[in-house]
Short mmCIF file of C-alpha atoms in Angstrom, two decimals:
data_model
loop_
_atom_site.label_atom_id
_atom_site.label_comp_id
_atom_site.label_asym_id
_atom_site.label_seq_id
_atom_site.Cartn_x
_atom_site.Cartn_y
_atom_site.Cartn_z
CA MET A 1 -0.94 45.68 12.29
CA SER A 2 -3.41 46.52 15.09
CA VAL A 3 -6.17 44.36 13.49
CA LEU A 4 -3.76 41.42 13.35
CA ALA A 5 -2.87 41.94 16.99
CA VAL A 6 -6.58 41.91 17.94
CA LEU A 7 -7.13 38.65 16.03
CA ILE A 8 -4.16 37.00 17.70
CA LEU A 9 -5.36 38.19 21.10
CA ALA A 10 -8.83 36.79 20.38
CA GLY A 11 -7.27 33.43 19.45
CA ILE A 12 -5.23 33.30 22.64
CA ILE A 13 -8.25 34.19 24.78
CA GLY A 14 -10.39 31.59 22.96
CA ILE A 15 -7.88 28.79 23.54
CA ALA A 16 -7.41 29.82 27.16
CA VAL A 17 -11.16 29.91 27.83
CA ILE A 18 -11.77 26.51 26.22
CA TYR A 19 -9.02 24.69 28.06
CA PHE A 20 -9.53 26.54 31.31
CA ASP A 21 -13.17 25.43 31.36
CA PHE A 22 -12.28 21.90 30.19
CA ALA A 23 -11.76 20.62 33.73
CA ASN A 24 -15.05 22.16 34.91
CA TYR A 25 -17.14 20.85 32.02
CA TYR A 26 -18.46 17.75 33.73
CA SER A 27 -19.03 19.14 37.21
CA ALA A 28 -21.08 22.02 35.76
CA HIS A 29 -23.34 19.58 33.91
CA PHE A 30 -23.63 17.35 36.96
CA GLU A 31 -25.15 20.32 38.79
CA ASP A 32 -27.47 20.97 35.85
CA SER A 33 -28.61 17.34 35.98
CA LYS A 34 -29.49 17.44 39.70
CA GLU A 35 -33.20 17.87 38.92
CA PHE A 36 -33.23 14.47 37.19
CA PHE A 37 -32.05 12.81 40.41
CA ILE A 38 -34.42 14.80 42.64
CA GLU A 39 -37.32 13.64 40.46
CA GLY A 40 -35.95 10.08 40.51
CA ASN A 41 -35.71 10.16 36.74
CA TYR A 42 -32.28 8.47 36.63
CA GLU A 43 -32.63 7.27 33.05
CA SER A 44 -32.73 10.86 31.78
CA PHE A 45 -29.14 11.52 32.93
CA GLN A 46 -26.95 11.59 29.79
CA ARG A 47 -24.38 9.10 31.02
CA GLU A 48 -22.36 8.57 27.84
CA ARG A 49 -22.20 12.27 26.96
CA LEU A 50 -21.06 13.30 30.43
CA LEU A 51 -19.15 10.25 31.65
CA GLY A 52 -17.95 8.63 28.45
CA GLU A 53 -18.88 5.27 27.02
CA ASP A 54 -17.29 3.36 29.92
CA GLY A 55 -18.47 5.77 32.62
CA PHE A 56 -21.15 4.85 35.15
CA PHE A 57 -22.92 6.14 38.28
CA THR A 58 -24.61 4.73 41.37
CA VAL A 59 -27.21 6.32 43.68
CA PHE A 60 -26.95 5.68 47.45
CA ASP A 61 -29.43 6.72 50.16
CA ASP A 62 -28.42 8.17 53.52
CA LYS A 63 -27.85 4.62 54.91
CA ASN A 64 -25.65 3.76 51.94
CA ASN A 65 -28.21 1.42 50.37
CA VAL A 66 -27.95 1.27 46.56
CA ILE A 67 -31.05 2.89 45.02
CA TYR A 68 -29.97 2.77 41.38
CA ARG A 69 -27.08 1.45 39.29
CA SER A 70 -26.39 2.61 35.73
CA LYS A 71 -24.93 0.45 33.01
CA GLY A 72 -21.41 -0.60 33.97
CA ALA A 73 -22.01 -0.19 37.72
CA GLU A 74 -23.33 -3.70 38.38
CA SER A 75 -20.40 -4.68 40.62
CA PHE A 76 -19.67 -1.22 42.01
CA ASN A 77 -19.95 -1.06 45.82
CA LEU A 78 -18.63 1.40 48.43
CA THR A 79 -19.01 1.67 52.18
CA LYS A 80 -20.60 4.70 53.81
CA LYS A 81 -17.16 5.82 55.01
CA GLN A 82 -15.78 5.60 51.49
CA VAL A 83 -18.67 7.59 50.00
CA ASP A 84 -18.10 10.33 52.56
CA LEU A 85 -14.46 10.60 51.42
CA ILE A 86 -15.35 11.29 47.76
CA PRO A 87 -15.10 15.01 46.82
CA GLU A 88 -18.25 16.81 45.70
CA SER A 89 -18.68 17.55 41.95
CA GLU A 90 -18.60 21.32 42.34
CA ALA A 91 -17.96 23.75 39.48
CA GLY A 92 -14.40 25.05 39.63
CA LEU A 93 -13.15 22.42 42.09
CA THR A 94 -9.41 21.74 41.84
CA ILE A 95 -7.45 19.21 43.88
CA SER A 96 -3.67 19.39 44.23
CA ILE A 97 -1.41 16.88 45.97
CA ASP A 98 1.98 17.94 47.30
CA GLU A 99 4.49 15.52 48.84
CA TYR A 100 7.31 16.99 50.92
CA ILE A 101 9.94 16.06 53.51
CA GLY A 102 9.49 17.59 56.96
CA GLN A 103 12.13 18.81 59.38
CA ASP A 104 12.08 15.36 60.98
CA ASP A 105 13.07 13.83 57.58
CA ASN A 106 9.71 12.07 57.26
CA LYS A 107 7.51 12.28 54.18
CA TYR A 108 4.20 14.16 54.39
CA ILE A 109 1.32 14.67 51.97
CA ASN A 110 -0.70 17.87 51.62
CA VAL A 111 -4.06 17.63 49.79
CA ALA A 112 -5.41 21.09 48.91
CA TYR A 113 -8.99 21.72 47.74
CA GLU A 114 -10.03 24.97 46.08
CA THR A 115 -13.49 25.92 44.79
CA VAL A 116 -15.58 29.03 44.06
CA ASP A 117 -18.97 29.67 45.65
CA GLU A 118 -21.99 31.36 44.07
CA GLU A 119 -20.62 34.83 44.99
CA ASP A 120 -17.28 34.10 43.26
CA ASN A 121 -15.47 33.77 46.60
CA THR A 122 -12.57 31.30 46.63
CA ILE A 123 -12.89 28.63 49.32
CA LYS A 124 -9.81 26.64 50.32
CA SER A 125 -9.35 23.61 52.57
CA ASN A 126 -6.45 21.26 53.34
CA ILE A 127 -5.73 17.77 54.64
CA ILE A 128 -2.21 16.82 55.79
CA LEU A 129 -1.24 13.15 56.10
CA ASP A 130 1.93 11.21 56.89
CA SER A 131 3.36 8.48 54.66
CA ASN A 132 1.07 5.88 56.32
CA PHE A 133 -2.02 7.96 55.45
CA ASN A 134 -2.63 9.03 59.05
CA ILE A 135 -4.46 12.39 59.02
CA LEU A 136 -2.49 14.98 61.00
CA PHE A 137 -4.63 18.00 60.10
CA SER A 138 -7.94 18.48 58.28
CA ASP A 139 -10.26 21.38 57.42
CA ILE A 140 -12.92 18.83 56.42
CA PRO A 141 -15.01 17.41 59.30
CA ASN A 142 -16.03 13.79 59.98
CA ILE A 143 -13.00 12.11 58.40
CA GLU A 144 -11.38 9.18 60.16
CA LYS A 145 -7.81 9.71 61.35
CA ARG A 146 -6.46 6.56 59.65
CA LEU A 147 -6.95 5.87 55.95
CA SER A 148 -6.00 3.07 53.63
CA GLU A 149 -4.35 3.72 50.26
CA SER A 150 -7.66 3.12 48.47
CA ASP A 151 -9.38 5.54 50.86
CA PHE A 152 -6.70 8.13 50.07
CA ASN A 153 -7.35 7.68 46.33
CA LEU A 154 -11.05 8.30 46.88
CA LEU A 155 -10.21 11.40 48.92
CA THR A 156 -8.29 12.78 45.94
CA GLY A 157 -10.91 11.89 43.32
CA LYS A 158 -9.33 8.65 42.01
CA TYR A 159 -11.08 5.28 41.78
CA LYS A 160 -8.80 3.27 39.51
CA ASP A 161 -5.92 4.05 37.14
CA ASP A 162 -7.88 5.92 34.45
CA ILE A 163 -11.10 6.48 36.35
CA ASN A 164 -11.94 9.66 38.26
CA ILE A 165 -14.61 9.59 40.94
CA SER A 166 -16.83 12.33 42.35
CA LYS A 167 -20.22 12.63 43.97
CA LEU A 168 -23.30 14.84 43.94
CA SER A 169 -25.30 15.15 47.15
CA TYR A 170 -28.96 16.20 46.97
CA THR A 171 -32.22 16.10 48.93
CA SER A 172 -35.29 14.58 47.32
CA LYS A 173 -38.82 15.94 47.58
CA ASN A 174 -39.54 13.54 50.46
CA GLY A 175 -36.69 15.14 52.47
CA LYS A 176 -34.27 12.25 52.25
CA THR A 177 -30.56 12.73 51.46
CA TYR A 178 -28.95 10.88 48.57
CA ASN A 179 -25.47 10.66 47.07
CA VAL A 180 -24.81 10.05 43.37
CA VAL A 181 -21.32 8.67 42.77
CA PHE A 182 -19.94 9.27 39.25
CA CYS A 183 -17.08 7.28 37.75
CA ARG A 184 -15.62 8.77 34.58
CA ASN A 185 -12.97 7.22 32.37
CA VAL A 186 -10.44 9.91 31.44
CA ASP A 187 -8.67 7.82 28.77
CA SER A 188 -8.49 9.87 25.55
CA ASP A 189 -9.84 6.94 23.55
CA ASN A 190 -13.08 7.15 25.48
CA LEU A 191 -13.77 10.83 25.08
CA ASN A 192 -17.39 11.51 24.30
CA THR A 193 -18.62 13.50 21.34
CA SER A 194 -18.93 16.77 23.24
CA MET A 195 -15.34 16.57 24.44
CA LYS A 196 -14.14 15.86 20.90
CA VAL A 197 -16.02 18.89 19.63
CA ILE A 198 -14.33 21.04 22.26
CA ASN A 199 -10.96 19.63 21.23
CA TYR A 200 -11.69 20.29 17.55
CA ILE A 201 -12.56 23.90 18.36
CA GLY A 202 -9.37 24.20 20.39
CA ILE A 203 -7.30 22.74 17.53
CA ALA A 204 -8.97 25.14 15.09
CA TYR A 205 -8.08 28.06 17.37
CA LEU A 206 -4.52 26.76 17.64
CA ILE A 207 -4.15 26.50 13.85
CA PHE A 208 -5.56 29.99 13.48
CA PHE A 209 -3.11 31.25 16.08
CA VAL A 210 -0.11 29.65 14.34
CA VAL A 211 -1.17 31.04 10.93
CA ALA A 212 -1.74 34.49 12.43
CA VAL A 213 1.68 34.44 14.06
CA LEU A 214 3.35 33.38 10.81
CA PHE A 215 1.58 36.16 8.94
CA PHE A 216 2.56 38.61 11.66
CA VAL A 217 6.21 37.52 11.53
CA ILE A 218 6.36 37.87 7.72
CA SER A 219 4.70 41.29 7.85
CA LEU A 220 6.90 42.42 10.73
CA ASN A 221 10.04 41.25 8.93
CA LYS A 222 9.26 43.45 5.92
CA LYS A 223 8.52 46.53 8.01
CA VAL A 224 11.29 46.06 10.55
CA LYS A 225 14.14 45.08 8.24
CA GLU A 226 14.85 48.60 6.91
CA PRO A 227 14.95 50.44 10.29
CA LEU A 228 16.94 47.60 11.86
CA LEU A 229 19.56 47.82 9.10
CA LEU A 230 19.74 51.61 9.60
CA LEU A 231 20.08 51.16 13.35
CA GLY A 232 22.73 48.49 12.88
CA ASN A 233 24.81 50.74 10.62
CA ALA A 234 24.40 53.67 13.02
CA ILE A 235 25.57 51.55 15.96
CA LYS A 236 28.56 50.44 13.88
CA HIS A 237 29.43 54.10 13.21
CA ILE A 238 29.26 54.88 16.93
CA ALA A 239 31.55 51.92 17.66
CA GLU A 240 34.01 53.43 15.16
CA GLY A 241 33.87 56.78 16.95
CA LYS A 242 31.62 58.52 14.39
CA THR A 243 29.10 59.87 16.91
CA ASP A 244 27.79 62.63 14.62
CA LYS A 245 25.93 60.24 12.27
CA ILE A 246 22.11 60.36 12.42
CA ILE A 247 19.39 58.12 10.97
CA LYS A 248 17.01 59.42 8.29
CA TYR A 249 13.93 57.15 8.23
CA LYS A 250 10.26 57.49 7.29
CA GLY A 251 7.84 54.67 8.03
CA PRO A 252 5.59 53.31 10.79
CA ARG A 253 5.27 55.76 13.67
CA GLU A 254 6.72 53.36 16.24
CA PHE A 255 9.95 52.86 14.27
CA GLU A 256 10.22 56.58 13.53
CA GLU A 257 10.08 57.22 17.28
CA ILE A 258 12.80 54.61 17.88
CA CYS A 259 15.03 56.18 15.21
CA ASN A 260 14.40 59.68 16.58
CA SER A 261 15.24 58.49 20.08
CA PHE A 262 18.43 56.93 18.73
CA ASN A 263 19.32 60.21 17.01
CA ASP A 264 18.79 62.10 20.29
CA MET A 265 21.03 59.60 22.08
CA ALA A 266 23.70 59.85 19.35
CA LEU A 267 23.71 63.66 19.49
CA LYS A 268 24.01 63.63 23.28
CA LEU A 269 26.81 61.09 22.99
CA HIS A 270 28.52 63.35 20.44
CA GLU A 271 28.26 66.33 22.80
CA THR A 272 29.53 64.21 25.70
CA GLU A 273 32.47 63.06 23.61
CA LYS A 274 33.32 66.66 22.70
CA LYS A 275 33.19 67.60 26.38
CA ARG A 276 35.34 64.60 27.28
CA ILE A 277 37.98 65.63 24.75
CA GLY A 278 37.84 69.17 26.12
CA VAL A 279 38.24 67.91 29.68
CA GLU A 280 41.14 65.71 28.61
CA GLN A 281 42.85 68.65 26.91
CA GLU A 282 42.21 70.81 29.96
CA LYS A 283 43.69 68.08 32.13
CA GLN A 284 46.82 67.93 29.99
CA LYS A 285 47.11 71.72 30.09
CA MET A 286 46.64 71.66 33.86
CA LEU A 287 49.44 69.11 34.29
CA ALA A 288 51.71 71.21 32.08
CA ASP A 289 50.88 74.37 34.05
CA ILE A 290 51.48 72.63 37.39
CA SER A 291 54.83 71.36 36.12
CA HIS A 292 55.76 74.86 34.95
CA ASP A 293 54.69 76.53 38.19
CA LEU A 294 56.62 74.04 40.32
CA LYS A 295 59.66 73.84 38.07
CA THR A 296 60.38 77.60 38.10
CA PRO A 297 61.00 78.04 41.87
CA ILE A 298 62.65 74.61 42.13
CA THR A 299 65.13 75.55 39.35
CA VAL A 300 66.02 78.81 41.15
CA ILE A 301 66.39 77.02 44.50
CA GLN A 302 68.60 74.32 42.96
CA GLY A 303 70.85 76.85 41.16
CA TYR A 304 71.31 79.16 44.16
CA ALA A 305 71.80 76.24 46.57
CA LYS A 306 74.43 74.70 44.27
CA ALA A 307 76.30 78.02 44.06
CA VAL A 308 76.30 78.37 47.85
CA ALA A 309 77.32 74.74 48.38
CA ASP A 310 80.21 75.06 45.91
CA LYS A 311 81.35 78.30 47.64
CA LYS A 312 81.21 80.21 44.36
CA VAL A 313 79.76 83.33 46.04
CA ASN A 314 81.18 85.77 48.59
CA ASP A 315 79.64 86.42 51.99
CA ASN A 316 77.38 89.26 50.83
CA GLU A 317 76.10 87.26 47.83
CA ARG A 318 75.75 84.19 50.04
CA SER A 319 73.29 85.99 52.31
CA GLU A 320 71.36 87.28 49.28
CA TYR A 321 71.27 83.79 47.72
CA LEU A 322 70.01 82.19 50.93
CA ASN A 323 67.32 84.85 51.25
CA THR A 324 66.22 84.15 47.65
CA ILE A 325 66.13 80.40 48.39
CA TYR A 326 63.94 81.11 51.43
CA LYS A 327 61.51 83.30 49.45
CA LYS A 328 61.27 80.78 46.61
CA SER A 329 60.68 77.92 49.05
CA ASN A 330 57.85 79.96 50.62
CA SER A 331 56.36 80.55 47.17
CA LEU A 332 56.69 76.84 46.43
CA ALA A 333 54.97 75.92 49.71
CA GLU A 334 52.17 78.38 48.91
CA LEU A 335 51.73 76.81 45.47
CA ILE A 336 51.59 73.29 46.88
CA ASN A 337 49.05 74.34 49.54
CA THR A 338 46.90 75.97 46.85
CA PHE A 339 47.06 72.84 44.66
CA SER A 340 46.10 70.76 47.69
CA GLU A 341 43.09 72.97 48.49
CA TYR A 342 41.93 72.91 44.88
CA SER A 343 42.19 69.11 44.73
CA LYS A 344 40.01 68.88 47.88
CA LEU A 345 37.35 71.02 46.19
CA GLU A 346 37.52 68.74 43.13
CA ARG A 347 36.78 65.59 45.12
CA PRO A 348 33.20 64.22 44.75
CA ASP A 349 32.81 63.94 48.53
CA PHE A 350 33.60 67.65 49.13
CA LYS A 351 30.82 69.31 51.14
CA ILE A 352 30.48 72.73 52.70
CA GLN A 353 29.21 73.11 56.27
CA THR A 354 26.64 75.91 56.10
CA VAL A 355 24.90 77.73 58.94
CA LYS A 356 22.30 80.49 58.91
CA THR A 357 24.41 83.66 58.81
CA ASN A 358 23.74 87.40 58.75
CA ILE A 359 25.91 88.08 55.71
CA SER A 360 25.86 91.84 56.34
CA GLU A 361 27.52 91.41 59.73
CA PHE A 362 29.86 88.69 58.42
CA ALA A 363 31.15 90.85 55.52
CA ARG A 364 31.47 93.90 57.78
CA ASN A 365 33.60 91.98 60.33
CA TYR A 366 35.82 90.55 57.58
CA LEU A 367 36.54 93.99 56.10
CA ILE A 368 37.24 95.47 59.55
CA ASP A 369 39.90 92.80 60.12
CA LYS A 370 41.29 93.40 56.61
CA TYR A 371 41.32 97.20 56.79
CA GLU A 372 44.69 97.73 58.49
CA GLU A 373 46.48 95.28 56.17
CA LEU A 374 45.12 97.00 53.04
CA GLU A 375 45.93 100.44 54.41
CA PHE A 376 49.51 99.30 55.12
CA LEU A 377 49.82 98.03 51.53
CA GLY A 378 48.54 101.36 50.19
CA PHE A 379 45.03 100.32 49.09
CA GLU A 380 41.77 102.10 49.93
CA LEU A 381 38.39 100.54 50.75
CA ASP A 382 35.01 101.83 49.55
CA ILE A 383 32.38 99.88 51.54
CA GLN A 384 28.61 99.93 51.04
CA ILE A 385 26.92 97.41 53.37
CA PRO A 386 23.34 98.05 54.62
CA ASP A 387 22.47 97.96 58.33
CA GLU A 388 19.59 95.50 57.70
CA VAL A 389 19.87 91.83 58.60
CA ILE A 390 20.28 89.63 55.49
CA TYR A 391 20.31 85.90 56.15
CA CYS A 392 22.08 83.37 53.92
CA MET A 393 23.22 79.78 54.44
CA LEU A 394 27.04 80.13 54.51
CA ASP A 395 30.15 78.15 55.30
CA GLU A 396 31.97 81.05 56.94
CA PHE A 397 35.44 79.54 56.54
CA GLN A 398 34.97 78.93 52.80
CA MET A 399 33.23 82.29 52.30
CA LYS A 400 36.16 84.10 53.88
CA ARG A 401 38.40 82.37 51.32
CA VAL A 402 36.21 83.75 48.49
CA PHE A 403 36.64 87.33 49.73
CA GLU A 404 40.35 86.75 50.43
CA ASN A 405 41.12 85.36 46.96
CA ILE A 406 39.34 88.19 45.10
CA ILE A 407 40.90 90.97 47.17
CA SER A 408 44.35 89.29 47.09
CA ASN A 409 44.16 89.23 43.26
CA THR A 410 43.52 92.98 43.29
CA VAL A 411 46.48 93.59 45.58
CA LYS A 412 48.84 91.36 43.54
CA TYR A 413 48.16 92.87 40.14
CA ASN A 414 47.55 96.56 40.94
CA GLU A 415 49.62 99.48 42.17
CA LYS A 416 49.32 101.32 45.47
CA GLY A 417 46.49 103.83 45.63
CA THR A 418 44.01 101.47 43.96
CA ILE A 419 40.50 101.71 45.43
CA ILE A 420 38.78 98.40 46.28
CA SER A 421 34.96 98.59 46.18
CA PHE A 422 32.75 96.24 48.24
CA VAL A 423 28.96 96.59 47.76
CA LEU A 424 26.33 94.32 49.39
CA GLU A 425 22.57 94.61 48.82
CA ARG A 426 19.32 92.63 48.92
CA LEU A 427 17.45 92.16 45.63
CA ASP A 428 14.12 90.31 45.93
CA ASP A 429 15.01 86.83 47.25
CA LYS A 430 18.74 87.14 46.57
CA CYS A 431 21.81 88.74 48.09
CA ILE A 432 24.10 90.54 45.62
CA ILE A 433 27.78 91.20 46.40
CA ARG A 434 29.94 93.25 44.01
CA ILE A 435 33.70 93.37 44.60
CA GLY A 436 35.68 95.56 42.19
CA ASP A 437 38.58 97.97 41.78
CA ASN A 438 39.70 100.93 39.65
CA GLY A 439 43.06 99.35 38.80
CA ILE A 440 44.65 98.25 35.56
CA GLY A 441 41.78 95.93 34.61
CA ILE A 442 41.81 92.51 32.94
CA THR A 443 42.58 91.69 29.30
CA ASP A 444 39.73 90.53 27.07
CA ASP A 445 41.37 87.11 26.59
CA LEU A 446 41.71 86.56 30.33
CA LYS A 447 38.10 87.63 30.98
CA LYS A 448 36.90 84.57 29.03
CA THR A 449 38.87 82.09 31.14
CA ILE A 450 39.22 83.92 34.47
CA PHE A 451 37.43 81.15 36.42
CA ASN A 452 39.34 78.29 34.74
CA PRO A 453 42.29 76.68 36.55
CA PHE A 454 45.70 78.29 35.82
CA SER A 455 44.18 81.29 34.05
CA MET A 456 46.84 83.94 34.57
CA GLY A 457 48.01 85.07 31.17
CA ASP A 458 51.55 84.55 29.93
CA SER A 459 52.98 87.77 31.37
CA SER A 460 51.47 87.10 34.76
CA ARG A 461 52.74 83.53 34.84
CA SER A 462 56.29 84.52 34.04
CA LYS A 463 56.31 86.80 37.09
CA LEU A 464 54.91 83.95 39.23
CA LYS A 465 52.52 86.12 41.21
CA GLY A 466 50.18 83.22 41.96
CA SER A 467 49.08 79.69 41.15
CA GLY A 468 46.32 80.63 38.73
CA LEU A 469 43.86 78.67 40.89
CA GLY A 470 42.50 81.45 43.07
CA MET A 471 39.46 82.35 40.97
CA ALA A 472 38.80 78.68 40.10
CA ILE A 473 38.58 78.00 43.86
CA VAL A 474 36.24 80.99 44.26
CA LYS A 475 33.96 79.63 41.52
CA LYS A 476 33.74 76.18 43.12
CA ILE A 477 32.98 77.55 46.60
CA VAL A 478 30.27 79.93 45.34
CA THR A 479 28.68 77.14 43.26
CA ALA A 480 28.70 74.84 46.31
CA HIS A 481 26.64 77.54 48.10
CA ARG A 482 24.07 77.34 45.26
CA GLY A 483 25.25 80.77 44.17
CA THR A 484 26.67 82.29 41.00
CA ILE A 485 29.68 84.48 40.22
CA GLU A 486 30.49 86.36 37.03
CA LEU A 487 32.84 89.05 35.83
CA ILE A 488 30.75 92.02 34.72
CA GLN A 489 31.87 92.92 31.22
CA GLU A 490 30.45 96.46 31.21
CA LYS A 491 32.58 98.86 33.22
CA LEU A 492 30.71 100.41 36.14
CA GLU A 493 31.30 104.03 37.08
CA GLY A 494 34.87 104.49 38.30
CA LEU A 495 35.67 100.75 38.29
CA SER A 496 37.64 98.67 35.78
CA VAL A 497 36.94 95.22 37.25
CA VAL A 498 33.77 94.02 39.05
CA TYR A 499 32.97 90.50 40.30
CA GLU A 500 29.26 89.98 41.00
CA ILE A 501 28.30 87.19 43.43
CA THR A 502 24.67 86.12 43.96
CA PHE A 503 23.42 83.99 46.88
CA PRO A 504 19.87 82.79 47.66
CA LEU A 505 18.41 84.24 50.87
CA THR A 506 17.03 82.15 53.69
CA GLU A 507 13.92 83.09 55.68
CA GLU A 508 14.39 85.24 58.77
CA GLU A 509 13.43 83.73 62.11
#
């Protein structure tokens, strides 16, 4: 396969070189023939080979007197001004003509010359004319400002319909300047033998190229057909939802790599689909849990309100019913607020506003404010916070919610007398916070899903002690701080539940 590619590349380069140099063929040989003209040996110039059978040339001196006429140039005459307009026969010279309409709606002509000097530097020059061949701008000196149409043709290398014109300027041994004007017929019927040979070589290269491509296509078809069929069937399976199908193929290394890459993509797609189904199921469960959590207090409120409205209760019961309605409405409001906060955290544009914070001082101040409330509720605090300054990037409002949700969970699900432990320490480049208690603990089933939304356990949900979103909110806030939180499975000394939070430190000022 690689050998074939090299052959095809060689053919392309060969064709390109031949036809790229085709336009420079004559000018290059004109330069090579300059010595003949310097010596005055005009007969030695190979007119037919370089100019074609109908081509001719004429030699003018510096006063435009004709010094020599070749065969076919008997009636050829030009003025000095016309000779000066003819472009030099330089190797690599290209002339392009561009007609355009200006902002004043008039037609203009841009003649661009481009050639390469002996140091391979590209030299460009331009002449801009209006539609009457008046020169408006020129990089070329000593050109009259007003040209005729025939003068314009000479300027662009044209003499007659199928005849190109160019000149070669040289200085003879006696110090005089001469101009040789070449007229070459570009009609394909008049191509000389050398040009025909070049064309034959080009045609041979073209035939070789076509044959090589055909051979390459046939060979490629045989080697590509099998992996393409396998890929086609695999894509069809994916379209049918069968994302666990893989391709088994042995062959050329390139196609094996393609099939392996497809297998990697298919496996990732399969995993993504599994996750999507899981997310969809979680979403359905979440909607069911939200409906359940909202329906329970609403049902109680509706029943008690209906009983009061229908005057089916006495005055003492009426006061009790209204108090129950008030408590349930508060619980309902708390649920709705929690759902609202969780939905904000779920939004893609949610961002925390962090500042450089001494987390030791922050945690200490929070627990001081919380101390009286916990003491009133019958809970004890065991605090271990070092005196050293430990800096972290924190959103203090969101971090306070993390502490509040964890400690509130302990208060909700444990009896009075429970000890709440709060330990903060530095470990290498991290800050470790452990919040735990010696209460009733958490079931093994709940430990696995504690940070998922609505993870409360059936018995907890029936008592409606919370929304089941508290620890899910904690997880999202800690993750937004580039931290981690986990429930330590091994019981620490004297504690039944321990949450371990890790934050990266920031450099001290």
